[in-house]
Coordinates of C-alpha atoms in Angstrom, one line a residue:
Chain A
X1 CA 30.4 -15.3 -21.3
X2 CA 30.4 -11.5 -21.0
X3 CA 34.1 -11.6 -21.4
X4 CA 34.0 -13.4 -24.8
X5 CA 31.5 -10.9 -26.1
X6 CA 33.7 -8.0 -25.0
X7 CA 36.6 -9.6 -26.8
X8 CA 34.7 -10.2 -30.0
X9 CA 33.1 -6.8 -30.2
X10 CA 36.0 -5.0 -32.1
X11 CA 36.0 -7.6 -34.8
X12 CA 32.3 -7.1 -35.7
X13 CA 32.1 -5.5 -39.1
X14 CA 30.8 -1.9 -39.2
X15 CA 27.2 -2.7 -39.9
X16 CA 25.9 -0.3 -37.3
X17 CA 25.8 2.8 -39.6
X18 CA 22.4 2.0 -41.0
X19 CA 20.9 0.7 -37.8
X20 CA 18.0 2.9 -36.6
X21 CA 17.0 3.1 -33.0
X22 CA 14.0 1.0 -32.0
X23 CA 11.9 4.0 -31.2
X24 CA 12.3 5.4 -34.7
X25 CA 11.9 2.0 -36.3
X26 CA 8.5 1.7 -34.7
X27 CA 7.5 4.9 -36.5
X28 CA 8.2 3.5 -39.9
X29 CA 5.0 1.5 -40.5
X30 CA 2.6 4.3 -39.4
X31 CA 4.5 6.7 -41.6
X32 CA 4.2 4.4 -44.6
X33 CA 0.5 4.1 -43.9
X34 CA 0.0 7.9 -43.8
X35 CA 2.0 8.3 -47.1
X36 CA -0.1 5.6 -48.7
X37 CA -3.2 7.4 -47.5
X38 CA -1.9 10.7 -48.9
X39 CA -1.1 9.1 -52.3
X40 CA -4.5 7.3 -52.4
X41 CA -6.3 10.6 -51.8
X42 CA -4.3 12.4 -54.6
X43 CA -5.0 9.6 -57.0
X44 CA -8.7 9.8 -56.3
X45 CA -8.9 6.3 -54.8
X46 CA -10.2 7.8 -51.5
X47 CA -12.7 10.6 -52.0
X48 CA -12.5 13.6 -49.7
X49 CA -16.1 12.8 -48.6
X50 CA -14.9 9.6 -47.2
X51 CA -11.9 11.1 -45.5
X52 CA -9.6 14.0 -46.4
X53 CA -6.0 13.7 -47.2
X54 CA -3.5 14.0 -44.3
X55 CA -2.0 17.1 -45.8
X56 CA -5.5 18.7 -46.0
X57 CA -6.2 17.7 -42.4
X58 CA -2.9 19.3 -41.2
X59 CA -3.7 22.4 -43.1
X60 CA -7.2 22.6 -41.6
X61 CA -5.7 22.1 -38.2
X62 CA -3.4 25.0 -38.8
X63 CA -6.2 27.2 -40.1
X64 CA -8.5 26.3 -37.2
X65 CA -5.8 27.1 -34.8
X66 CA -4.8 30.4 -36.4
X67 CA -8.4 31.7 -36.6
X68 CA -8.9 30.8 -32.9
X69 CA -11.8 28.5 -33.6
X70 CA -10.0 25.4 -32.3
X71 CA -8.6 27.0 -29.2
X72 CA -11.9 28.6 -28.2
X73 CA -13.8 25.3 -28.6
X74 CA -11.0 23.4 -26.9
X75 CA -11.3 25.6 -23.9
X76 CA -15.1 25.0 -23.7
X77 CA -14.5 21.3 -23.8
X78 CA -11.7 21.4 -21.4
X79 CA -13.8 23.4 -18.9
X80 CA -16.6 20.8 -19.2
X81 CA -14.3 17.9 -18.4
X82 CA -12.4 19.8 -15.7
X83 CA -15.6 20.8 -13.8
X84 CA -17.3 17.5 -14.3
X85 CA -14.2 15.5 -13.4
X86 CA -13.5 17.6 -10.3
X87 CA -17.0 17.2 -9.0
X88 CA -17.2 13.5 -9.9
X89 CA -13.8 12.6 -8.4
X90 CA -14.6 14.6 -5.2
X91 CA -18.0 12.9 -4.8
X92 CA -16.4 9.5 -5.5
X93 CA -13.7 10.1 -2.8
X94 CA -16.2 11.4 -0.2
X95 CA -18.6 8.5 -0.8
X96 CA -15.8 5.9 -0.8
X97 CA -14.3 7.2 2.4
X98 CA -17.7 7.2 4.1
X99 CA -18.6 3.7 3.1
X100 CA -15.1 2.4 3.3
X101 CA -14.5 3.5 6.8
X102 CA -17.8 2.8 8.5
X103 CA -20.1 -0.2 8.5
X104 CA -23.1 2.2 8.7
X105 CA -21.8 4.2 5.7
X106 CA -21.4 1.0 3.7
X107 CA -24.9 -0.2 4.5
X108 CA -26.5 3.1 3.5
X109 CA -24.4 4.0 0.5
X110 CA -23.0 0.9 -1.1
X111 CA -26.2 -0.8 -2.3
X112 CA -27.6 2.2 -4.2
X113 CA -24.3 3.0 -5.7
X114 CA -23.7 -0.5 -6.8
X115 CA -27.2 -0.5 -8.4
X116 CA -26.6 2.8 -10.2
X117 CA -23.2 1.5 -11.3
X118 CA -24.8 -1.3 -13.4
X119 CA -26.8 1.3 -15.3
X120 CA -25.1 2.3 -18.6
X121 CA -24.9 5.9 -17.6
X122 CA -24.6 7.2 -21.1
X123 CA -28.2 5.9 -21.5
X124 CA -29.2 8.7 -19.1
X125 CA -28.8 11.3 -21.7
X126 CA -32.5 11.7 -22.6
X127 CA -33.4 12.0 -18.9
X128 CA -30.6 14.5 -18.3
X129 CA -31.9 16.7 -21.2
X130 CA -35.4 16.6 -19.6
X131 CA -33.9 17.5 -16.2
X132 CA -31.1 19.9 -17.0
X133 CA -32.1 21.2 -20.5
X134 CA -29.6 21.4 -23.3
X135 CA -27.1 23.9 -21.8
X136 CA -23.8 23.1 -20.0
X137 CA -25.4 21.4 -17.1
X138 CA -26.4 18.0 -18.7
X139 CA -22.9 17.8 -20.2
X140 CA -21.1 18.5 -17.0
X141 CA -23.5 16.1 -15.1
X142 CA -22.7 13.3 -17.5
X143 CA -19.0 13.7 -17.1
X144 CA -19.5 13.9 -13.3
X145 CA -21.4 10.7 -13.2
X146 CA -18.9 9.0 -15.5
X147 CA -15.9 10.0 -13.3
X148 CA -17.6 9.2 -10.0
X149 CA -18.0 5.4 -10.2
X150 CA -14.5 4.3 -11.0
X151 CA -13.2 6.5 -8.2
X152 CA -15.8 5.2 -5.8
X153 CA -15.3 1.6 -6.6
X154 CA -11.5 1.6 -6.6
X155 CA -11.0 3.7 -3.5
X156 CA -13.6 1.7 -1.6
X157 CA -11.8 -1.5 -2.5
X158 CA -8.5 0.1 -1.7
X159 CA -9.6 1.2 1.8
X160 CA -11.0 -2.3 2.5
X161 CA -7.8 -3.9 1.2
X162 CA -5.4 -2.1 3.5
X163 CA -3.4 -4.8 5.4
X164 CA -5.2 -5.3 8.7
X165 CA -1.9 -6.1 10.3
X166 CA -0.7 -2.5 9.6
X167 CA -3.9 -1.1 11.1
X168 CA -3.4 -3.3 14.2
X169 CA 0.2 -2.1 14.5
X170 CA -0.9 1.5 14.4
X171 CA -3.3 0.8 17.2
X172 CA -0.6 -0.7 19.3
X173 CA 1.4 2.4 18.9
X174 CA -1.4 4.6 20.0
X175 CA -2.5 6.3 16.8
X176 CA -5.8 8.1 17.1
X177 CA -8.6 7.2 14.7
X178 CA -7.9 10.3 12.6
X179 CA -4.2 9.7 12.5
X180 CA -4.9 6.1 11.6
X181 CA -7.0 7.2 8.6
X182 CA -4.4 9.8 7.5
X183 CA -1.2 7.9 8.1
X184 CA -2.2 4.3 7.3
X185 CA -5.6 3.8 5.6
X186 CA -5.5 6.6 3.0
X187 CA -1.9 6.1 1.9
X188 CA -2.6 2.3 1.8
X189 CA -5.5 2.9 -0.5
X190 CA -3.7 5.5 -2.7
X191 CA -2.4 3.1 -5.4
X192 CA -6.0 1.8 -5.9
X193 CA -7.3 5.4 -6.0
X194 CA -4.9 6.3 -8.7
X195 CA -6.1 3.3 -10.8
X196 CA -9.6 4.7 -10.3
X197 CA -8.5 8.2 -11.3
X198 CA -6.9 6.9 -14.5
X199 CA -10.0 5.0 -15.4
X200 CA -12.2 8.0 -14.5
X201 CA -10.3 10.2 -16.9
X202 CA -10.9 7.8 -19.7
X203 CA -14.6 7.6 -18.9
X204 CA -14.7 11.4 -18.6
X205 CA -13.5 11.9 -22.2
X206 CA -15.9 9.3 -23.4
X207 CA -18.8 11.1 -21.6
X208 CA -17.7 14.4 -23.0
X209 CA -17.8 13.0 -26.6
X210 CA -21.3 11.7 -26.1
X211 CA -22.5 14.8 -24.2
X212 CA -21.2 17.1 -26.9
X213 CA -23.2 15.3 -29.6
X214 CA -26.3 16.8 -28.1
X215 CA -27.1 20.4 -29.0
X216 CA -23.6 21.7 -28.3
X217 CA -23.2 25.3 -29.5
X218 CA -19.5 25.2 -28.6
X219 CA -16.8 22.7 -27.9
X220 CA -14.9 20.1 -29.9
X221 CA -18.1 18.1 -30.3
X222 CA -19.8 21.1 -31.8
X223 CA -16.9 21.6 -34.2
X224 CA -17.3 18.0 -35.3
X225 CA -21.0 18.2 -35.7
X226 CA -20.8 21.4 -37.6
X227 CA -18.2 19.9 -39.9
X228 CA -20.5 16.9 -40.5
X229 CA -23.2 19.2 -41.9
X230 CA -20.7 20.7 -44.4
X231 CA -19.1 17.3 -45.2
X232 CA -15.8 18.6 -43.9
X233 CA -14.1 15.3 -43.1
X234 CA -10.8 17.1 -42.5
X235 CA -12.3 19.1 -39.6
X236 CA -13.9 16.0 -38.2
X237 CA -10.5 14.3 -38.1
X238 CA -8.9 17.3 -36.5
X239 CA -11.5 17.1 -33.8
X240 CA -10.9 13.4 -33.3
X241 CA -7.1 14.1 -33.1
X242 CA -7.7 16.7 -30.4
X243 CA -9.8 14.2 -28.4
X244 CA -7.0 11.7 -28.7
X245 CA -4.3 14.1 -27.7
X246 CA -6.3 15.3 -24.7
X247 CA -6.8 11.8 -23.5
X248 CA -3.1 11.0 -23.9
X249 CA -2.2 14.2 -22.0
X250 CA -4.5 13.4 -19.1
X251 CA -3.1 9.9 -18.9
X252 CA 0.4 11.3 -18.7
X253 CA -0.7 13.6 -16.0
X254 CA -2.0 10.7 -13.8
X255 CA 1.2 8.7 -14.5
X256 CA 3.3 11.7 -13.4
X257 CA 1.2 11.8 -10.2
X258 CA 1.7 8.1 -9.7
X259 CA 5.5 8.5 -10.0
X260 CA 5.5 11.2 -7.4
X261 CA 3.1 9.7 -4.8
X262 CA 4.2 6.1 -5.1
X263 CA 7.9 6.7 -5.1
X264 CA 8.2 4.3 -2.1
X265 CA 7.4 1.3 -4.4
X266 CA 10.4 -0.9 -5.1
X267 CA 10.0 -0.7 -8.8
X268 CA 10.3 3.1 -8.6
X269 CA 13.0 3.2 -5.9
X270 CA 15.4 0.6 -7.5
X271 CA 18.9 1.5 -6.5
X272 CA 17.7 4.4 -4.3
X273 CA 18.9 2.7 -1.1
X274 CA 19.8 5.4 1.2
Chain B
X1 CA 7.1 0.2 39.2
X2 CA 4.5 -2.3 38.3
X3 CA 4.9 -5.4 36.2
X4 CA 2.3 -7.6 34.6
X5 CA -0.5 -9.1 36.6
X6 CA -3.0 -11.5 35.0
X7 CA -5.6 -13.4 37.1
X8 CA -8.2 -15.8 35.8
X9 CA -7.9 -15.0 32.1
X10 CA -10.1 -17.1 29.9
X11 CA -10.4 -16.7 26.1
X12 CA -12.6 -18.8 24.0
X13 CA -12.7 -19.3 20.3
X14 CA -16.1 -20.9 19.8
X15 CA -16.4 -23.4 22.5
X16 CA -12.7 -24.2 22.8
X17 CA -11.0 -22.3 25.6
X18 CA -7.6 -21.3 24.3
X19 CA -6.7 -19.7 27.6
X20 CA -8.3 -21.3 30.6
X21 CA -8.3 -19.3 33.9
X22 CA -4.6 -18.4 33.3
X23 CA -2.6 -16.6 36.0
X24 CA 0.6 -14.8 35.2
X25 CA 2.9 -12.4 36.9
X26 CA 5.9 -10.7 35.4
X27 CA 8.3 -8.6 37.5
X28 CA 9.4 -5.2 36.2
X29 CA 12.5 -5.4 34.2
X30 CA 12.5 -9.2 33.9
X31 CA 13.2 -11.2 30.7
X32 CA 10.7 -14.0 30.3
X33 CA 10.3 -16.5 27.4
X34 CA 6.9 -18.1 26.7
X35 CA 7.1 -21.5 25.0
X36 CA 4.2 -23.5 23.7
X37 CA 3.1 -25.7 20.8
X38 CA 1.4 -24.0 17.9
X39 CA -2.2 -23.3 18.8
X40 CA -1.4 -23.3 22.5
X41 CA -2.5 -19.7 22.9
X42 CA 0.9 -18.0 23.1
X43 CA -0.1 -15.4 20.6
X44 CA -3.5 -15.0 22.1
X45 CA -1.9 -14.2 25.5
X46 CA 0.5 -11.7 23.9
X47 CA -2.4 -10.0 22.0
X48 CA -4.3 -9.7 25.2
X49 CA -1.3 -8.0 26.9
X50 CA -0.9 -5.7 23.9
X51 CA -4.5 -4.6 24.2
X52 CA -5.4 -6.1 20.8
X53 CA -7.7 -8.8 22.2
X54 CA -10.6 -7.7 24.4
X55 CA -10.6 -9.1 27.9
X56 CA -13.8 -10.9 28.8
X57 CA -15.2 -13.1 31.5
X58 CA -14.2 -10.8 34.4
X59 CA -10.4 -11.5 34.2
X60 CA -7.9 -9.1 35.8
X61 CA -5.2 -7.9 33.3
X62 CA -2.8 -5.3 34.6
X63 CA -0.2 -4.1 32.1
X64 CA 2.3 -1.3 32.6
X65 CA 2.2 1.7 30.2
X66 CA 3.6 2.1 27.7
X67 CA 3.6 -1.4 26.3
X68 CA 5.0 -2.0 22.8
X69 CA 5.2 -5.0 20.5
X70 CA 7.6 -6.4 17.9
X71 CA 5.7 -8.8 15.7
X72 CA 6.9 -11.7 13.6
X73 CA 6.9 -9.5 10.5
X74 CA 8.3 -6.0 10.7
X75 CA 4.9 -4.4 9.8
X76 CA 6.4 -1.2 8.6
X77 CA 4.4 1.3 6.6
X78 CA 5.9 1.0 3.1
X79 CA 4.9 4.5 2.2
X80 CA 6.6 6.2 5.2
X81 CA 10.4 6.6 5.5
X82 CA 12.2 4.6 8.0
X83 CA 12.4 7.4 10.6
X84 CA 8.7 8.2 10.1
X85 CA 7.9 4.6 10.9
X86 CA 9.9 4.7 14.1
X87 CA 8.3 8.1 15.0
X88 CA 4.8 6.8 14.2
X89 CA 2.4 8.3 16.7
X90 CA 5.1 10.2 18.6
X91 CA 4.1 13.7 19.5
X92 CA 6.4 16.7 19.6
X93 CA 8.9 18.5 17.4
X94 CA 11.8 16.2 18.4
X95 CA 10.1 13.1 16.9
X96 CA 12.8 12.9 14.2
X97 CA 15.6 13.3 16.7
X98 CA 14.2 10.6 18.9
X99 CA 13.7 8.3 16.0
X100 CA 17.2 8.9 14.9
X101 CA 18.6 8.1 18.3
X102 CA 16.6 4.8 18.5
X103 CA 17.8 3.9 15.0
X104 CA 21.4 4.5 15.9
X105 CA 21.0 2.2 18.8
X106 CA 19.9 -0.7 16.5
X107 CA 22.7 0.2 14.1
X108 CA 20.6 1.9 11.4
X109 CA 21.5 5.5 12.1
X110 CA 22.3 6.0 8.4
X111 CA 19.0 4.6 7.1
X112 CA 16.7 7.4 8.4
X113 CA 15.4 8.4 5.0
X114 CA 15.3 5.0 3.4
X115 CA 12.1 3.4 2.2
X116 CA 11.2 0.2 4.1
X117 CA 10.9 -1.9 1.0
X118 CA 14.6 -1.3 0.3
X119 CA 15.7 -2.9 3.6
X120 CA 16.7 -6.5 4.2
X121 CA 14.6 -8.7 6.5
X122 CA 17.0 -8.2 9.4
X123 CA 17.2 -4.5 8.9
X124 CA 13.4 -4.1 8.7
X125 CA 13.1 -6.1 12.0
X126 CA 15.6 -3.8 13.6
X127 CA 13.5 -0.8 12.5
X128 CA 10.6 -2.5 14.2
X129 CA 12.7 -2.9 17.3
X130 CA 13.6 0.8 17.2
X131 CA 10.0 1.7 16.8
X132 CA 9.1 -0.3 19.9
X133 CA 12.0 1.1 21.9
X134 CA 11.6 4.8 21.1
X135 CA 8.5 4.9 23.3
X136 CA 10.6 3.8 26.4
X137 CA 8.3 0.9 27.0
X138 CA 8.0 -0.7 30.5
X139 CA 6.7 -3.9 28.8
X140 CA 8.2 -5.1 25.5
X141 CA 6.3 -7.9 23.9
X142 CA 8.2 -9.9 21.3
X143 CA 6.0 -12.2 19.1
X144 CA 8.4 -14.6 17.5
X145 CA 10.4 -11.6 16.1
X146 CA 13.3 -13.7 14.9
X147 CA 11.4 -16.6 13.4
X148 CA 11.5 -15.3 9.8
X149 CA 15.3 -14.4 10.0
X150 CA 18.2 -16.4 8.7
X151 CA 20.3 -18.2 11.4
X152 CA 23.2 -15.7 11.4
X153 CA 20.9 -12.6 11.5
X154 CA 19.0 -14.3 14.3
X155 CA 22.2 -14.6 16.4
X156 CA 23.0 -11.0 16.0
X157 CA 19.4 -10.0 16.8
X158 CA 19.6 -12.1 20.0
X159 CA 22.7 -10.1 21.1
X160 CA 21.0 -6.8 20.2
X161 CA 17.8 -7.5 22.1
X162 CA 19.8 -8.5 25.2
X163 CA 21.9 -5.3 24.9
X164 CA 18.8 -3.1 24.5
X165 CA 17.1 -4.9 27.4
X166 CA 20.1 -4.2 29.7
X167 CA 20.2 -0.5 28.5
X168 CA 16.5 0.3 28.9
X169 CA 15.3 -2.3 31.4
X170 CA 11.7 -3.0 30.2
X171 CA 10.0 -6.2 31.3
X172 CA 10.3 -8.4 28.2
X173 CA 8.0 -11.2 27.2
X174 CA 9.4 -13.2 24.3
X175 CA 6.9 -15.6 22.7
X176 CA 8.8 -18.3 20.8
X177 CA 8.6 -21.9 19.8
X178 CA 12.4 -22.2 19.8
X179 CA 13.6 -23.8 23.0
X180 CA 17.2 -22.9 22.5
X181 CA 16.3 -19.3 21.9
X182 CA 14.3 -19.2 25.1
X183 CA 17.1 -20.7 27.2
X184 CA 19.7 -18.4 25.6
X185 CA 17.9 -15.2 26.3
X186 CA 15.4 -15.4 29.2
X187 CA 15.8 -15.5 32.9
X188 CA 12.6 -17.3 33.3
X189 CA 10.9 -19.7 30.9
X190 CA 7.2 -20.5 30.9
X191 CA 5.5 -23.3 28.9
X192 CA 1.9 -22.7 28.0
X193 CA -0.2 -25.9 27.8
X194 CA -3.9 -26.5 27.8
X195 CA -4.6 -22.8 28.3
X196 CA -2.4 -22.5 31.5
X197 CA 1.2 -22.0 32.5
X198 CA 2.2 -25.6 32.8
X199 CA 5.9 -25.1 33.5
X200 CA 7.6 -22.1 35.2
X201 CA 11.4 -22.3 35.5
X202 CA 14.0 -19.7 36.5
X203 CA 17.2 -19.9 34.5
X204 CA 20.1 -18.9 36.6
X205 CA 23.0 -19.3 34.2
X206 CA 25.5 -16.5 33.3
X207 CA 25.3 -15.1 29.8
X208 CA 26.5 -15.9 27.2
X209 CA 25.1 -19.4 27.8
X210 CA 27.2 -22.1 26.4
X211 CA 25.2 -24.7 24.5
X212 CA 27.5 -27.5 26.0
X213 CA 26.6 -26.5 29.6
X214 CA 25.1 -29.6 31.2
X215 CA 22.4 -27.6 33.1
X216 CA 21.4 -26.1 29.9
X217 CA 21.2 -29.4 28.1
X218 CA 19.0 -30.7 31.0
X219 CA 16.7 -27.7 30.7
X220 CA 16.4 -28.2 27.0
X221 CA 15.4 -31.8 27.4
X222 CA 12.9 -30.9 30.0
X223 CA 11.2 -28.2 27.9
X224 CA 11.1 -30.4 24.8
X225 CA 9.4 -33.1 26.9
X226 CA 6.7 -30.8 28.1
X227 CA 6.2 -29.6 24.5
X228 CA 5.6 -33.3 23.5
X229 CA 8.6 -34.0 21.4
X230 CA 10.3 -36.3 23.9
X231 CA 10.3 -39.4 21.7
X232 CA 11.2 -37.6 18.5
X233 CA 14.6 -36.2 19.5
X234 CA 17.6 -38.3 20.1

């Protein structure tokens, strides 16, 4: 069958010239939408109070970048997420390892954590303001809490899901408990931890957005709130775009980490037979 | 040199005694096959010898150290390279060199840095064999290690195991449900029934053992009868 195709190929008329690669073709409909939006804005169909024109938004983005307003606020937001995420992930890992590896740890830790998990943590904002005031602390705390649970739940499940046959084998070959954890249990739970990390990143951005709605004097959320007061829909959209790009970047980071740490998986080592 | 000595081993699951005051002695360097129907306690006995099943009810179980196991499945860590799997738990700087030597012996000297999931079933089982051998065991437990392999690979594995046994001289206990495999490989065949060693036969035939050998055919019939399949085979 492949042979007949190969033979027929030269006879095919030269229609390829106008064929656009799939990746570019997929860009056509969004591009058309943006152009329609631009046109509608100029014709007065969409008022700038509803949403600014794409060209205006891009110009604002440029202005905000050049004046340093966007980079400064971006750094503040990034710092909040970074600190909150780091603390939350660390706490989640420590708690999951403790309750994943020991029956006692599970009995002590798992029940309260499962109870807290069912709480919609964003609803804790009022309480956090009372506890931590309106500075950086409640914002970071909210991100921490948001990042902790996905990591805890996934890593705990990952540890408990490690093939008991592999654990048994490691015991036959005389691995110490520490070596067993380091060489067998943690690598075995790693894919699940990465799922948790990815999820935690998503929740972290969400927490940041919510946290920055409350009395922020800096950060992307502050930029957006400020713009709202001045009816600057262009700046609001710039802020939203930044949020989206940050989320996308963070996801790419975790995926790169996955590629590196899970390179033993068959889908990633196809054809890499040594 | 000590072999294996088991006296009065009883193991219950619930009220059912899978092993019932079992006695067993294996000489150092001997090759023994253990036959039994499924559920006869073969695997339980092997797990006890491997130290994976606690000894209760005051039994005596003496096992030489080191004892290693090859299981029915390779049980390799998929996230560790082949040589790291072989060197699992080995101390010292020469771990890679020792793993490399063991892998060469099983014919996988070029697969040191391969990931286990890229190996075929037979290759993976040879890695498991190298992992068991690299520790220079005085007792090698084989828990139906060829059951999941195709017929041709199985024949090659039989030859390899015999070769390695001759070269290193551990006592070998092969748990299997395959009568032909037991007769081909072992010098002594045991049949486990009702929690005890019901049959204990020395096999004094030169290797390789011809399937058409009349002694062998008689042994085969005898073992199949004790395993309760007398009337089913022609």
